[in-house]
Coordinates of C-alpha atoms in Angstrom, one line a residue:
Chain A
D1 CA 103.8 86.4 91.0
T2 CA 104.1 86.2 94.8
E3 CA 100.8 87.9 95.7
V4 CA 98.5 87.0 98.6
T5 CA 95.4 89.1 98.8
Q6 CA 93.3 89.8 101.8
T7 CA 89.8 91.3 102.2
P8 CA 88.7 93.5 103.8
K9 CA 91.6 95.9 104.5
H10 CA 89.8 97.2 107.6
L11 CA 87.0 95.8 109.7
V12 CA 85.1 97.3 112.7
M13 CA 82.8 94.9 114.5
G14 CA 80.9 94.8 117.8
M15 CA 81.3 92.0 120.2
T16 CA 78.0 90.3 119.1
N17 CA 78.7 90.4 115.4
K18 CA 79.7 87.6 113.1
K19 CA 82.2 88.5 110.3
S20 CA 84.7 86.7 108.1
L21 CA 88.2 87.5 106.8
K22 CA 89.2 86.2 103.4
C23 CA 92.6 85.3 102.0
E24 CA 93.4 84.2 98.4
Q25 CA 96.5 83.2 96.6
H26 CA 97.1 81.9 93.0
M27 CA 100.6 80.7 93.3
G28 CA 99.7 77.1 93.6
H29 CA 100.7 76.9 97.2
R30 CA 99.2 74.1 99.2
A31 CA 99.9 75.5 102.7
M32 CA 98.2 78.5 104.1
Y33 CA 98.5 80.3 107.5
W34 CA 96.7 82.8 109.7
Y35 CA 98.7 85.0 112.0
K36 CA 97.7 87.7 114.5
Q37 CA 99.9 90.7 115.0
K38 CA 99.5 93.3 117.8
A39 CA 101.1 96.7 117.5
K40 CA 104.8 96.7 117.9
K41 CA 104.9 92.9 118.2
P42 CA 105.9 90.1 115.8
P43 CA 103.2 88.0 114.2
E44 CA 101.9 85.1 116.2
L45 CA 100.8 81.9 114.4
M46 CA 97.2 80.9 114.8
F47 CA 96.4 78.2 112.2
V48 CA 98.1 76.2 109.5
Y49 CA 96.3 74.4 106.7
S50 CA 98.2 71.9 104.5
Y51 CA 96.5 70.4 101.5
E52 CA 93.2 72.0 102.7
K53 CA 93.4 70.2 106.1
L54 CA 94.0 71.9 109.4
S55 CA 97.4 70.8 110.5
I56 CA 98.3 73.3 113.3
N57 CA 96.0 75.1 115.8
E58 CA 98.0 77.1 118.2
S59 CA 95.4 76.8 121.0
V60 CA 93.3 79.6 119.5
P61 CA 89.9 80.4 121.2
S62 CA 86.9 78.9 119.5
R63 CA 85.5 82.4 118.6
F64 CA 88.0 82.2 115.7
S65 CA 87.0 79.5 113.2
P66 CA 89.2 78.9 110.2
E67 CA 88.0 77.3 106.9
C68 CA 89.9 76.3 103.8
P69 CA 87.3 75.7 101.1
N70 CA 89.9 75.0 98.3
S71 CA 93.6 75.2 97.7
S72 CA 93.6 78.9 96.9
L73 CA 91.2 80.3 99.5
L74 CA 91.4 80.6 103.3
N75 CA 88.7 82.2 105.5
L76 CA 88.7 83.2 109.2
H77 CA 85.2 83.3 110.7
L78 CA 84.9 85.6 113.7
H79 CA 82.1 85.4 116.3
A80 CA 81.7 87.0 119.7
L81 CA 85.1 88.6 119.7
Q82 CA 86.6 90.6 122.5
P83 CA 88.2 94.1 122.4
E84 CA 91.6 92.4 123.0
D85 CA 91.2 90.6 119.7
S86 CA 91.7 93.9 117.9
A87 CA 94.9 93.4 115.8
L88 CA 96.3 93.0 112.3
Y89 CA 95.4 89.6 110.9
L90 CA 97.9 88.3 108.4
C91 CA 97.5 85.5 105.9
A92 CA 100.5 83.7 104.4
S93 CA 101.0 80.8 102.0
S94 CA 103.8 78.5 101.0
Q95 CA 104.5 75.3 99.2
P96 CA 104.6 72.4 101.7
G97 CA 108.3 71.3 102.0
Q98 CA 109.5 74.7 100.9
E99 CA 109.7 76.9 104.0
T100 CA 109.4 80.4 102.5
Q101 CA 106.1 82.0 103.5
Y102 CA 104.6 84.9 101.5
F103 CA 102.4 87.3 103.4
G104 CA 99.3 89.3 102.4
P105 CA 98.8 92.9 103.4
G106 CA 96.6 92.0 106.3
T107 CA 93.2 93.0 107.7
R108 CA 93.2 95.5 110.5
L109 CA 90.4 94.5 112.9
L110 CA 88.9 96.7 115.6
V111 CA 86.5 95.1 118.0
L112 CA 84.3 97.6 119.9
Chain B
A1 CA 113.2 74.7 121.2
Q2 CA 114.2 77.4 118.8
S3 CA 114.3 81.1 119.6
V4 CA 115.3 84.2 117.8
T5 CA 116.8 87.3 119.4
Q6 CA 117.0 90.6 117.7
L7 CA 119.6 92.5 119.7
D8 CA 118.4 96.0 119.0
S9 CA 114.8 97.1 119.3
Q10 CA 115.5 100.5 117.6
V11 CA 118.2 101.5 115.2
P12 CA 118.4 105.2 114.2
V13 CA 120.7 106.0 111.3
F14 CA 121.4 108.8 108.9
E15 CA 120.6 108.5 105.2
E16 CA 123.4 107.0 103.1
A17 CA 125.1 105.5 106.2
P18 CA 125.6 101.8 106.4
V19 CA 123.5 99.7 108.8
E20 CA 123.6 96.3 110.4
L21 CA 120.5 94.8 112.1
R22 CA 121.6 91.9 114.4
C23 CA 119.8 88.6 114.7
N24 CA 120.9 85.5 116.8
Y25 CA 119.1 82.3 116.9
S26 CA 119.1 79.3 119.2
S27 CA 118.7 75.8 117.8
S28 CA 120.5 72.5 118.1
V29 CA 119.7 71.4 114.6
S30 CA 119.8 73.0 111.1
V31 CA 117.4 75.8 110.5
Y32 CA 116.1 78.0 107.7
L33 CA 116.5 81.7 108.3
F34 CA 114.6 84.7 106.9
W35 CA 114.4 88.5 107.1
Y36 CA 111.1 90.2 106.5
V37 CA 110.4 93.9 106.3
Q38 CA 107.1 95.5 107.4
Y39 CA 106.4 99.1 106.3
P40 CA 103.8 101.1 108.3
N41 CA 100.3 99.7 107.9
Q42 CA 101.4 96.9 105.6
G43 CA 102.0 93.2 105.6
L44 CA 105.4 91.4 105.7
Q45 CA 107.6 91.4 102.7
L46 CA 110.3 88.8 102.3
L47 CA 113.7 90.5 102.1
L48 CA 115.9 87.4 101.9
K49 CA 116.3 83.8 103.1
Y50 CA 119.0 81.3 103.9
L51 CA 118.0 77.7 103.2
S52 CA 121.4 76.2 102.3
G53 CA 124.5 76.8 100.3
S54 CA 126.4 80.1 100.2
T55 CA 126.4 81.8 103.6
L56 CA 126.2 85.2 102.1
V57 CA 122.7 85.9 100.9
K58 CA 121.6 88.8 98.8
G59 CA 118.1 90.1 98.9
I60 CA 115.9 92.8 97.5
N61 CA 116.4 96.6 98.0
G62 CA 120.2 96.2 98.3
F63 CA 120.1 94.2 101.5
E64 CA 122.3 91.2 102.3
A65 CA 122.8 88.9 105.2
E66 CA 125.5 86.4 106.3
F67 CA 124.7 83.1 108.0
N68 CA 127.3 82.3 110.6
K69 CA 126.7 78.8 112.0
S70 CA 129.4 79.0 114.7
Q71 CA 128.0 82.2 116.1
T72 CA 124.4 81.3 115.4
S73 CA 123.8 84.6 113.8
F74 CA 122.1 86.0 110.7
H75 CA 122.8 89.7 110.6
L76 CA 121.3 91.9 108.0
R77 CA 123.3 94.7 106.3
K78 CA 123.0 97.5 103.8
P79 CA 125.9 99.6 102.8
S80 CA 123.9 102.8 102.2
V81 CA 120.3 103.3 103.5
H82 CA 117.6 105.5 102.2
I83 CA 114.7 107.3 103.9
S84 CA 112.4 104.7 102.3
D85 CA 114.1 101.9 104.3
T86 CA 112.4 103.2 107.4
A87 CA 110.4 100.2 108.6
E88 CA 110.2 97.3 111.1
Y89 CA 112.5 94.4 110.3
F90 CA 111.8 90.9 111.6
C91 CA 114.3 88.0 111.6
A92 CA 112.6 84.5 111.6
V93 CA 113.7 80.9 111.9
T94 CA 112.0 77.6 111.1
L95 CA 113.0 73.9 111.4
G96 CA 110.3 73.2 108.8
G97 CA 106.7 72.1 109.1
G98 CA 105.3 75.6 108.8
K99 CA 106.1 77.1 112.2
L100 CA 108.0 80.4 111.8
I101 CA 109.5 81.7 114.9
F102 CA 110.0 85.5 114.8
G103 CA 112.3 87.8 116.7
Q104 CA 110.8 90.8 118.4
G105 CA 111.6 93.1 115.6
T106 CA 114.0 96.0 115.0
E107 CA 112.6 99.4 114.1
L108 CA 115.0 101.0 111.6
S109 CA 114.6 104.8 111.5
V110 CA 116.5 106.6 108.7
K111 CA 116.9 110.3 109.2
P112 CA 117.9 112.9 106.5

């Protein structure tokens, strides 16, 4: 089973709202990733967690706050977002030392 | 630094025709190479990967790719495409450590 699940599928939020995106995998992977993808562009890496510790932050604004409560769950907390943050947010997972990343279906976010 | 160039942004092709999507990478050290497919309004699905070993890699849905170290290429091929192959295709490279570098994508459009 190579499934990564993400909820919600769609999210509309105002600039003053606080919301969270959730990602889950049950493949025993110990590395998890958040990507942002704008229309007609490739995914851009935001954060990497390895063994539940943040290992890479690609200079993402603090209005995005990741959290890895356990080895199968990854959250992305959103606060005071801007309209330009509207995008598809993709989660992925892999086994550390094995480079193949498996992606979830994404959450399509619209910030009004 | 590594980079990935997908030489065609759009490839229109008729159903049952062969197709080649081109990918070149730039790196001074050994890399791992991937092709992902993204259907409309979905996440990324792994098509195939080259980690080591045989340079001809077979993937899902009848796709294959050949790793050519001297030409630093990893072109994706399918001998006969279907309408259902219409999607965005991303070539990606990593040195390891979790950072996938994506090309800009190639939009494959299969026409009846």
